[in-house]
Short mmCIF file of N, CA and C in Angstrom, two decimals:
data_model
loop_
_atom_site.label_atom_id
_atom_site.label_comp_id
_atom_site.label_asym_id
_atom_site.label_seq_id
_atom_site.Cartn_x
_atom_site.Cartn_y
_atom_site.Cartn_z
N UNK A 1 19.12 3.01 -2.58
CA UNK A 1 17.97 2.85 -1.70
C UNK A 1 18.32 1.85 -0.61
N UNK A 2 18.41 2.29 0.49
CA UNK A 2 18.54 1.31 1.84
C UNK A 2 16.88 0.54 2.57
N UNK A 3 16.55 -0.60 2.84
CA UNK A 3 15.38 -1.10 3.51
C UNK A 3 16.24 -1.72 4.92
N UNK A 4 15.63 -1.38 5.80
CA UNK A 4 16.23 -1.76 7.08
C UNK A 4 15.48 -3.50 7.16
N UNK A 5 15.88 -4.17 7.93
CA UNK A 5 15.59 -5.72 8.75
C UNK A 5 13.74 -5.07 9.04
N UNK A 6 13.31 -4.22 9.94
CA UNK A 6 12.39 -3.73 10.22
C UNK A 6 10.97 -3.64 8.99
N UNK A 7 11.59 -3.02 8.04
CA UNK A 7 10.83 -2.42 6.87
C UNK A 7 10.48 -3.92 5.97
N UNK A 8 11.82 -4.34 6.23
CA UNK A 8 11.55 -5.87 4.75
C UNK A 8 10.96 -7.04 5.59
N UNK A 9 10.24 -6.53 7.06
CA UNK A 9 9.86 -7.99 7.47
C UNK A 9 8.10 -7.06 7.55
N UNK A 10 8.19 -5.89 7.38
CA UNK A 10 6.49 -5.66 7.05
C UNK A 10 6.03 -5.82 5.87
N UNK A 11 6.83 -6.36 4.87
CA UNK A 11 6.14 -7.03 3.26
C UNK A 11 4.97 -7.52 3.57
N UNK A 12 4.67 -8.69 4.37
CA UNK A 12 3.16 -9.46 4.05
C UNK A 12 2.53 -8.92 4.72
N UNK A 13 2.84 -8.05 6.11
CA UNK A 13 1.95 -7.45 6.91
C UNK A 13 0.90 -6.59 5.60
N UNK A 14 1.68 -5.63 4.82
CA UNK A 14 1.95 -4.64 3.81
C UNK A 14 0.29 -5.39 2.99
N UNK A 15 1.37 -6.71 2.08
CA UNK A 15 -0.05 -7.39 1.27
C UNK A 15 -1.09 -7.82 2.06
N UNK A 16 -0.98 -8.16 3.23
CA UNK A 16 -2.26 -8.61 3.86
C UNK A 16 -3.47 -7.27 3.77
N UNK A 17 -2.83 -5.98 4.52
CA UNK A 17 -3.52 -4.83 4.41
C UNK A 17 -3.60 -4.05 2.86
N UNK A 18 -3.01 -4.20 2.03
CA UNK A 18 -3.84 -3.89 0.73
C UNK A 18 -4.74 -4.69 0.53
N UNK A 19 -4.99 -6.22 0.45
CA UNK A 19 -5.95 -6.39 0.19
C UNK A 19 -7.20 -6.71 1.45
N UNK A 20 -7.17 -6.41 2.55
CA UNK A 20 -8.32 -5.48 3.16
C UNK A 20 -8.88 -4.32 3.06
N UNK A 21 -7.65 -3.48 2.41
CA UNK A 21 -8.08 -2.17 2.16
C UNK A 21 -8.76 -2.08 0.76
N UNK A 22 -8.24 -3.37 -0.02
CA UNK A 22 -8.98 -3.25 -1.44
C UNK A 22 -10.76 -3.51 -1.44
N UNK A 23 -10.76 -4.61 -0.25
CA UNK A 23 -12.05 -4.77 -0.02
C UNK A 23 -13.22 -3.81 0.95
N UNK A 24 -12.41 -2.56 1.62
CA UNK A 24 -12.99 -1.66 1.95
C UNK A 24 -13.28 -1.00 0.60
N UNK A 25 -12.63 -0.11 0.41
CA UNK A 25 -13.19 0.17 -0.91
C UNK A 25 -13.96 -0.13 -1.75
N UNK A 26 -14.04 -1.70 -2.46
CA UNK A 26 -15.05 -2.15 -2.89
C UNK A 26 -16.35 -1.77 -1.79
N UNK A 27 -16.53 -2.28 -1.10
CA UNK A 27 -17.52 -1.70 -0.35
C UNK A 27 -17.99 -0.48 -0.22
N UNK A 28 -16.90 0.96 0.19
CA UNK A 28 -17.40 1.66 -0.16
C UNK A 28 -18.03 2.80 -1.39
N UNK A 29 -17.38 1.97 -2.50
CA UNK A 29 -18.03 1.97 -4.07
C UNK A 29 -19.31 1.19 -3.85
N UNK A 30 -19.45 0.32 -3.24
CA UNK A 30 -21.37 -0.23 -3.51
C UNK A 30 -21.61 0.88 -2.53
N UNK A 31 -21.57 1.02 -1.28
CA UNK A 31 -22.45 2.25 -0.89
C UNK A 31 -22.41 3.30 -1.53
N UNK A 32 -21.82 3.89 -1.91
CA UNK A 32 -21.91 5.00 -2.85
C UNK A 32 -23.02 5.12 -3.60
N UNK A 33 -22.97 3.81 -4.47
CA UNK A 33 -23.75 2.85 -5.50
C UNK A 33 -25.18 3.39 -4.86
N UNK A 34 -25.18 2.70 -3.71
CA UNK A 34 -26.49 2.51 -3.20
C UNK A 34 -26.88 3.92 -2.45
N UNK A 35 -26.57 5.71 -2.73
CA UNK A 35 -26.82 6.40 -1.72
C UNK A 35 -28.32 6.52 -2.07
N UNK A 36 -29.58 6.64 -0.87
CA UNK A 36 -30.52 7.50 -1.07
C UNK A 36 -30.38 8.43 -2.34
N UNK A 37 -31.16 8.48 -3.17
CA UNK A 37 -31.86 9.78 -3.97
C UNK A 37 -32.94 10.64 -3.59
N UNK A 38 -32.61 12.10 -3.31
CA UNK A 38 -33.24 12.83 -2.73
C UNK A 38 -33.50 13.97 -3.95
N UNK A 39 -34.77 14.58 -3.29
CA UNK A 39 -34.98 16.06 -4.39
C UNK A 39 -34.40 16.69 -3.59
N UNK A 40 -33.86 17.51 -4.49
CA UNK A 40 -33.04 18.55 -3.67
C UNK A 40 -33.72 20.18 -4.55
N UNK A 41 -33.11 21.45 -4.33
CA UNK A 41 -33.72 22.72 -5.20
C UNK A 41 -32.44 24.00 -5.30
N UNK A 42 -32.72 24.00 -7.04
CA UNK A 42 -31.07 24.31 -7.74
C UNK A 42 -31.79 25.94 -7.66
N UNK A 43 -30.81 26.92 -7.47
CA UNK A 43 -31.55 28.23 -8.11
C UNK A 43 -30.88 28.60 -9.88
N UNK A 44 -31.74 29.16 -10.05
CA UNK A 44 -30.82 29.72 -11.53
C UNK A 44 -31.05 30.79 -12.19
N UNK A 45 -31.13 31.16 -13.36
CA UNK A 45 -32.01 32.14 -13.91
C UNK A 45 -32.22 31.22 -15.29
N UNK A 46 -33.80 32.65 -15.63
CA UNK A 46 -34.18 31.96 -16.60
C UNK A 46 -33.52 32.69 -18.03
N UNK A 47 -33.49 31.65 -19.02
CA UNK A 47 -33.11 32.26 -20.24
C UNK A 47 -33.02 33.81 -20.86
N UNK A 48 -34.94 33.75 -20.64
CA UNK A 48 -34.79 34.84 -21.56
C UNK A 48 -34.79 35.95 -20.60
N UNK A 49 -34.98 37.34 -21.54
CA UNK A 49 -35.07 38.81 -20.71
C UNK A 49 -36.44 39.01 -20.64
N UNK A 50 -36.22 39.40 -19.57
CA UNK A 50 -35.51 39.67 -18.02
C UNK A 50 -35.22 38.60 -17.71
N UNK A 51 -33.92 38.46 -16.60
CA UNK A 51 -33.28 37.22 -16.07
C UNK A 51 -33.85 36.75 -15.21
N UNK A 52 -34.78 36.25 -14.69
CA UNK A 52 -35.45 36.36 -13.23
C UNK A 52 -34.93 35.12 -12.59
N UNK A 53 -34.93 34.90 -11.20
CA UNK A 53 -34.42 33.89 -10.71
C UNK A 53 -35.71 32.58 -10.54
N UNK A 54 -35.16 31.27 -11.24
CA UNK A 54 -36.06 30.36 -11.09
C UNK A 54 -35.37 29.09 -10.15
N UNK A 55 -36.08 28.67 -9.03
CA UNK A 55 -35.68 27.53 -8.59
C UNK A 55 -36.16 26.08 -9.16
N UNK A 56 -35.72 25.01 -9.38
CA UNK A 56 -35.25 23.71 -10.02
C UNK A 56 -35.64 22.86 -9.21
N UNK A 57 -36.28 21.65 -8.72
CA UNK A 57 -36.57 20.94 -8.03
C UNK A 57 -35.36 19.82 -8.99
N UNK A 58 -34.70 18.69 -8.65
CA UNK A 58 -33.52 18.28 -9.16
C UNK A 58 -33.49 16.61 -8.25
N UNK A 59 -32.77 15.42 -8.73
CA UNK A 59 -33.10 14.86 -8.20
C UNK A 59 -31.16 13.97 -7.83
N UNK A 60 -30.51 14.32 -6.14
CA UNK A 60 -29.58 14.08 -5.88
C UNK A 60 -29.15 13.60 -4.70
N UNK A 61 -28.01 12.67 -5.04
CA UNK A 61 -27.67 11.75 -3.86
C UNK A 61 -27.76 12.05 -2.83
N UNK A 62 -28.32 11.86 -1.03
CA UNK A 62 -27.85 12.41 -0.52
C UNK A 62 -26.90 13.29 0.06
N UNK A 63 -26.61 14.40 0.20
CA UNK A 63 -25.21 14.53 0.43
C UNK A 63 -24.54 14.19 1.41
N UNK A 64 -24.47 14.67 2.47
CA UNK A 64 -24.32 13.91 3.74
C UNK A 64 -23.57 12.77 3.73
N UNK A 65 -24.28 12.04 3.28
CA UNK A 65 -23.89 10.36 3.52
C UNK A 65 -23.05 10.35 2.11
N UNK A 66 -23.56 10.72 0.43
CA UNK A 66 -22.56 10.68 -0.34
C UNK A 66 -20.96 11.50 0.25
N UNK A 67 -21.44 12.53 0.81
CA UNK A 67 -20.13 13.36 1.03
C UNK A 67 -18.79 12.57 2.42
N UNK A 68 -19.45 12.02 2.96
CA UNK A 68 -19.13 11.12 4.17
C UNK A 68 -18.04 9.85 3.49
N UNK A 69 -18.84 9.16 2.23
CA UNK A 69 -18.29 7.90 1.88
C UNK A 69 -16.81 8.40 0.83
N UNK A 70 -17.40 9.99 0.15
CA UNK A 70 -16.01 10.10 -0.42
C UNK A 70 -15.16 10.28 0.26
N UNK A 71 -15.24 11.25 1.87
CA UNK A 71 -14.06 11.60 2.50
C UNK A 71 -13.43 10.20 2.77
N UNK A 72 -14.05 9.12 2.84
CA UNK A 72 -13.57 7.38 3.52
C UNK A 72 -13.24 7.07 2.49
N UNK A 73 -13.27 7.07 1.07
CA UNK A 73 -12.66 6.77 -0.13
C UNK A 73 -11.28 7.55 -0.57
N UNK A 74 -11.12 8.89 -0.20
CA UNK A 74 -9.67 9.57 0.03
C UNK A 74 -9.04 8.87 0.46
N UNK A 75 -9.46 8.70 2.03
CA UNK A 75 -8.54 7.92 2.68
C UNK A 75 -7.96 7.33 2.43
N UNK A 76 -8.76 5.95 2.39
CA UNK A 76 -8.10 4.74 1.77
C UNK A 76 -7.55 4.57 0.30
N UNK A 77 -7.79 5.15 -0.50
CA UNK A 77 -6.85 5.02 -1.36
C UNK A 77 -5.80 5.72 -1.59
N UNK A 78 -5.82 7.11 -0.93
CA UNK A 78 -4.38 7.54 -0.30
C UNK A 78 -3.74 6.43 0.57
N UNK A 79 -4.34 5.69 1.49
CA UNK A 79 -3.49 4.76 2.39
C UNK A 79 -3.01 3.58 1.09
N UNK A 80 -3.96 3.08 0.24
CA UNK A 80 -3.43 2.25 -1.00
C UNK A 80 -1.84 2.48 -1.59
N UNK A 81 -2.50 3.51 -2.12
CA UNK A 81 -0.86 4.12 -2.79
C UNK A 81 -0.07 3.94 -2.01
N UNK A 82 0.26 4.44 -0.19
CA UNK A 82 1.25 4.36 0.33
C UNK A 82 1.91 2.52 0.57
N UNK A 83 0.53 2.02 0.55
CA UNK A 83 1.05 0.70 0.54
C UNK A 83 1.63 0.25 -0.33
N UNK A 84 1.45 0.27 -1.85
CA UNK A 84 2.18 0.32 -3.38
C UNK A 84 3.46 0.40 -3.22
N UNK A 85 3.46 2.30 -2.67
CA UNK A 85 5.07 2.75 -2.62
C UNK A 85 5.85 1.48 -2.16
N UNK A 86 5.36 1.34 -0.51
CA UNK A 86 6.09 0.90 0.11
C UNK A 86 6.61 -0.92 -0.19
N UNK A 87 5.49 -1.22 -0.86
CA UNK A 87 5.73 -3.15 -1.52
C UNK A 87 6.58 -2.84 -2.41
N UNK A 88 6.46 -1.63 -3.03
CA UNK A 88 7.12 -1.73 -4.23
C UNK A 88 9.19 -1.37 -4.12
N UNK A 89 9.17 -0.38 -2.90
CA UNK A 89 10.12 -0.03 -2.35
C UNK A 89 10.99 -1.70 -1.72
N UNK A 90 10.41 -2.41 -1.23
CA UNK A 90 10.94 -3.51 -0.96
C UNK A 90 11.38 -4.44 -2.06
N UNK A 91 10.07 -4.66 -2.97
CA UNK A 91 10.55 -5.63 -3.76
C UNK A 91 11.71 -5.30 -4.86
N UNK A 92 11.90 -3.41 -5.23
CA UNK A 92 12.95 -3.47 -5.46
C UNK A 92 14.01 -3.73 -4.84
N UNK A 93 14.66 -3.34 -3.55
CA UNK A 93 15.81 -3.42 -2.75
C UNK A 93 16.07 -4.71 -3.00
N UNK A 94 15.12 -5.65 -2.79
CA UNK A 94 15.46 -7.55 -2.85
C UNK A 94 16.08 -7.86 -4.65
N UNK A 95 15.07 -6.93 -5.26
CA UNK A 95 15.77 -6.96 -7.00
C UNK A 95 17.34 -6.70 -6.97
N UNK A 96 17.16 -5.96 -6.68
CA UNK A 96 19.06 -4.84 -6.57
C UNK A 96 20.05 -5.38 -5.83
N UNK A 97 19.66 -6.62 -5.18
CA UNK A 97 20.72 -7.51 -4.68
C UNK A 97 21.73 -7.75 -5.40
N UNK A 98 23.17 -7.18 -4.97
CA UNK A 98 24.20 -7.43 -6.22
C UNK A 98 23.95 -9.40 -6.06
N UNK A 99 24.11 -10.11 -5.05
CA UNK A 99 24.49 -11.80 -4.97
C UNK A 99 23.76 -12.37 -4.72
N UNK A 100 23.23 -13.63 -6.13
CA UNK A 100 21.86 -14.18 -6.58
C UNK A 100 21.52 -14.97 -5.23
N UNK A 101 22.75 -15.46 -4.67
CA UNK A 101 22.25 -16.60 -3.55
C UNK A 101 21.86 -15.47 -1.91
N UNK A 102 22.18 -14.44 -1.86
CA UNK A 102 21.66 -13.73 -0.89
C UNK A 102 20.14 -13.19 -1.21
N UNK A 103 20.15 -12.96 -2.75
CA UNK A 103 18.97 -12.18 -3.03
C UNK A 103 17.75 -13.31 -3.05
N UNK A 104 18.14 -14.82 -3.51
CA UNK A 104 17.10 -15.70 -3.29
C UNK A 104 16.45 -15.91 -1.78
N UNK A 105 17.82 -15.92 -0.79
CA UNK A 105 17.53 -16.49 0.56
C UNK A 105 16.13 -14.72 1.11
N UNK A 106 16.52 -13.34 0.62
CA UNK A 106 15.73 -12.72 0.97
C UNK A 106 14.37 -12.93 0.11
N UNK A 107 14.58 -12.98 -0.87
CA UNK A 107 13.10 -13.27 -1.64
C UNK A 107 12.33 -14.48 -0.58
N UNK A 108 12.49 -15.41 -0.70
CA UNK A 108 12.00 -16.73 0.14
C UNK A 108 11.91 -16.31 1.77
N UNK A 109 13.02 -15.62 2.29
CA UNK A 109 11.98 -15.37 4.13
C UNK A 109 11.27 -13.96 3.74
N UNK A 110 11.92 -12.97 3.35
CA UNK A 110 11.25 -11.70 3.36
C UNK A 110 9.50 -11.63 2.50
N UNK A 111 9.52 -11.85 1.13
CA UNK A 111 8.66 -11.99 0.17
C UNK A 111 7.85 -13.28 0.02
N UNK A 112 8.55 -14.16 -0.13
CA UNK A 112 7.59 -15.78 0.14
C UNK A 112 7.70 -16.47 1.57
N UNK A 113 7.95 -15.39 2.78
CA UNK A 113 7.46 -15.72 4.30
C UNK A 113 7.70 -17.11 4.52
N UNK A 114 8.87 -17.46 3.88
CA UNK A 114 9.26 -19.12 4.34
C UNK A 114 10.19 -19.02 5.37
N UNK A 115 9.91 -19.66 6.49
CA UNK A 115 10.93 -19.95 8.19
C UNK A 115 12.65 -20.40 7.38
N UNK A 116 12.93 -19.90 8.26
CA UNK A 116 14.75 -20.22 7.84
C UNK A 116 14.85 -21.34 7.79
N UNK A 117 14.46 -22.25 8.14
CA UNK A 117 14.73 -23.90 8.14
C UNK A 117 14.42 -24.21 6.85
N UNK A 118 13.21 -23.61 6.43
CA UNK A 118 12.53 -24.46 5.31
C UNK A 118 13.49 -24.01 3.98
N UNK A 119 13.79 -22.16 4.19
CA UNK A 119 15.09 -21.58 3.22
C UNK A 119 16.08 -22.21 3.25
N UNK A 120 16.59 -22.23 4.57
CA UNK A 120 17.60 -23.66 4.53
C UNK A 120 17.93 -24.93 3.60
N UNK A 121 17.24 -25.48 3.68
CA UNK A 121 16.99 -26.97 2.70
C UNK A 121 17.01 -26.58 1.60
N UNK A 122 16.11 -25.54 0.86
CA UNK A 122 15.95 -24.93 -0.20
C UNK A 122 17.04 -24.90 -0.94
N UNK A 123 18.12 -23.78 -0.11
CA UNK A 123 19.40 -23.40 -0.91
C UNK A 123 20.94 -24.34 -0.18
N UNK A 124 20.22 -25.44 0.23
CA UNK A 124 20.97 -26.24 0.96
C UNK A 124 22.19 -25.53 1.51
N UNK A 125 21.89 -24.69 2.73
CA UNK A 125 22.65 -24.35 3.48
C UNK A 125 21.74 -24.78 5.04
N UNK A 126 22.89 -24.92 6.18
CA UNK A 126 22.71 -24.51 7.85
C UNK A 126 21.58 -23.43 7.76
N UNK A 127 20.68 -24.21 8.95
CA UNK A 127 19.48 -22.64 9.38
C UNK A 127 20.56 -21.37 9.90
N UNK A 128 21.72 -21.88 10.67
CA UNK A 128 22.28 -20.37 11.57
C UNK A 128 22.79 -20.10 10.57
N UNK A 129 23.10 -20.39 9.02
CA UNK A 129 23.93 -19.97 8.83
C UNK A 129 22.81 -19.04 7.49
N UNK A 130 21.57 -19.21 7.25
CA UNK A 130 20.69 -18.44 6.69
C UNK A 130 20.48 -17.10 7.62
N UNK A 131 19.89 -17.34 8.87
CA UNK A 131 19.99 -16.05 9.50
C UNK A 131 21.41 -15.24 9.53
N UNK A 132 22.67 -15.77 9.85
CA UNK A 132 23.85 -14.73 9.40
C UNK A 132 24.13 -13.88 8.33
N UNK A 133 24.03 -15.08 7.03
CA UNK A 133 23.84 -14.05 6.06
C UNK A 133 23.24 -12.85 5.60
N UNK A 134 21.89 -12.85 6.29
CA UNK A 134 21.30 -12.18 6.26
C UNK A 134 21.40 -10.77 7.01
N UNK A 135 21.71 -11.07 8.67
CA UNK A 135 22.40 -10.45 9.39
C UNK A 135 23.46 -9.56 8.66
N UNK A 136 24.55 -10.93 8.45
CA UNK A 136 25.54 -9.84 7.66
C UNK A 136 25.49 -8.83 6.60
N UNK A 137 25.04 -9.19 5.90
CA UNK A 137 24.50 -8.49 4.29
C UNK A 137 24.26 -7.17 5.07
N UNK A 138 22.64 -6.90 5.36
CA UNK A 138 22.22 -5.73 6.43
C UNK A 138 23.83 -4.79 6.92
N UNK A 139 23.97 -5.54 7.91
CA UNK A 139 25.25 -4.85 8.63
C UNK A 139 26.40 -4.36 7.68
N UNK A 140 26.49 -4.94 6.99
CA UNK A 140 27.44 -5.26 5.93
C UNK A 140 26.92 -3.25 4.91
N UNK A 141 26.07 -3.56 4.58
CA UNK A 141 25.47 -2.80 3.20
C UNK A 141 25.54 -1.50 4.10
N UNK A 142 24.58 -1.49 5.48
CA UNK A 142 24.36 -0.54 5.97
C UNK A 142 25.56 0.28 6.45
N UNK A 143 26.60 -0.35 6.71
CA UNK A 143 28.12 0.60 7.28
C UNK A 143 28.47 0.85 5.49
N UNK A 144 28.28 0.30 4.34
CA UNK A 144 28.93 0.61 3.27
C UNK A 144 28.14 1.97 3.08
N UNK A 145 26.76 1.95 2.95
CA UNK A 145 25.54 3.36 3.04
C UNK A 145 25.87 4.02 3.82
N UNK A 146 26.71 4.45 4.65
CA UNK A 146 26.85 4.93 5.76
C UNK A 146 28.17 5.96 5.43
N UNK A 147 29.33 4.92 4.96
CA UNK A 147 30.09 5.15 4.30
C UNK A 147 30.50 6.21 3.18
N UNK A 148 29.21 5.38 1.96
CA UNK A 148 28.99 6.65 0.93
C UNK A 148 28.13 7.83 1.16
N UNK A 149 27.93 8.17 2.51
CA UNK A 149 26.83 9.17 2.55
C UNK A 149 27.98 10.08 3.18
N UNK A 150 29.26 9.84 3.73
CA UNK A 150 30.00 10.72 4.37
C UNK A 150 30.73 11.53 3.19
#
């Protein structure tokens, strides 16, 4: 599995929008909650013989507005999942790091959104020399992927 520089720097973008999207949802589970109850009228037949047709006076959510909040509940939790995939797609690639000290320096800027300086100190290395590694690795992995795909 390859994650480009691009993909592993939308991680928090990623968690920020699941959990907005978690709180749409909640929301639109209380509206749901809350649709109008309307009579509405079922046809059917009756039991016995002769079958004759009887209509039902019945008592159901709006539809409209129920039918409205599920199509906005598809949505978003189809958009959920894709967010899942995709956190989850990252935080493996950072797992699968063959070298603990490259895979920490990405955990800490990529996943815990810490500035290279502060990674720096951390794993007591140079700031330029946190962004290279990183650089390199990428460049590095991506001509090796490149490589095994020929």
């Amino acid at each position: 599995m390859w994650v480009d520089k691009k993909t592993l720097k939308q991680y928090r973008a990623l968690l920020r929008e699941q959990e907005l999207n978690n709180k749409a949802i909640d929301r639109l589970y209380d509206r749901l909650d809350n649709v109008p109850v309307v009579a509405g009228k079922v046809v059917g037949s009756s039991c016995n013989f002769p079958y004759t047709e009887v209509r039902t006076t019945v008592q159901m959510d709006e539809p409209v507005e129920s039918d409205e909040i599920k199509r906005r509940l598809k949505i978003r939790e189809a958009r959920q999942e894709k967010i899942r995939e995709a956190v989850l797609e990252i935080e493996e690639f950072i797992a699968g790091l063959p070298d603990s000290e490259i895979r920490q320096v990405f955990e800490m800027v990529y996943i815990d959104g810490m500035k290279m300086s502060e990674v720096a100190d951390a794993v007591h290395l140079d700031k330029s020399r946190i962004s290279r590694k990183i650089s390199d690795f990428i460049i590095h992995a991506k001509a090796l992927k490149n490589f095994k795909m020929v």
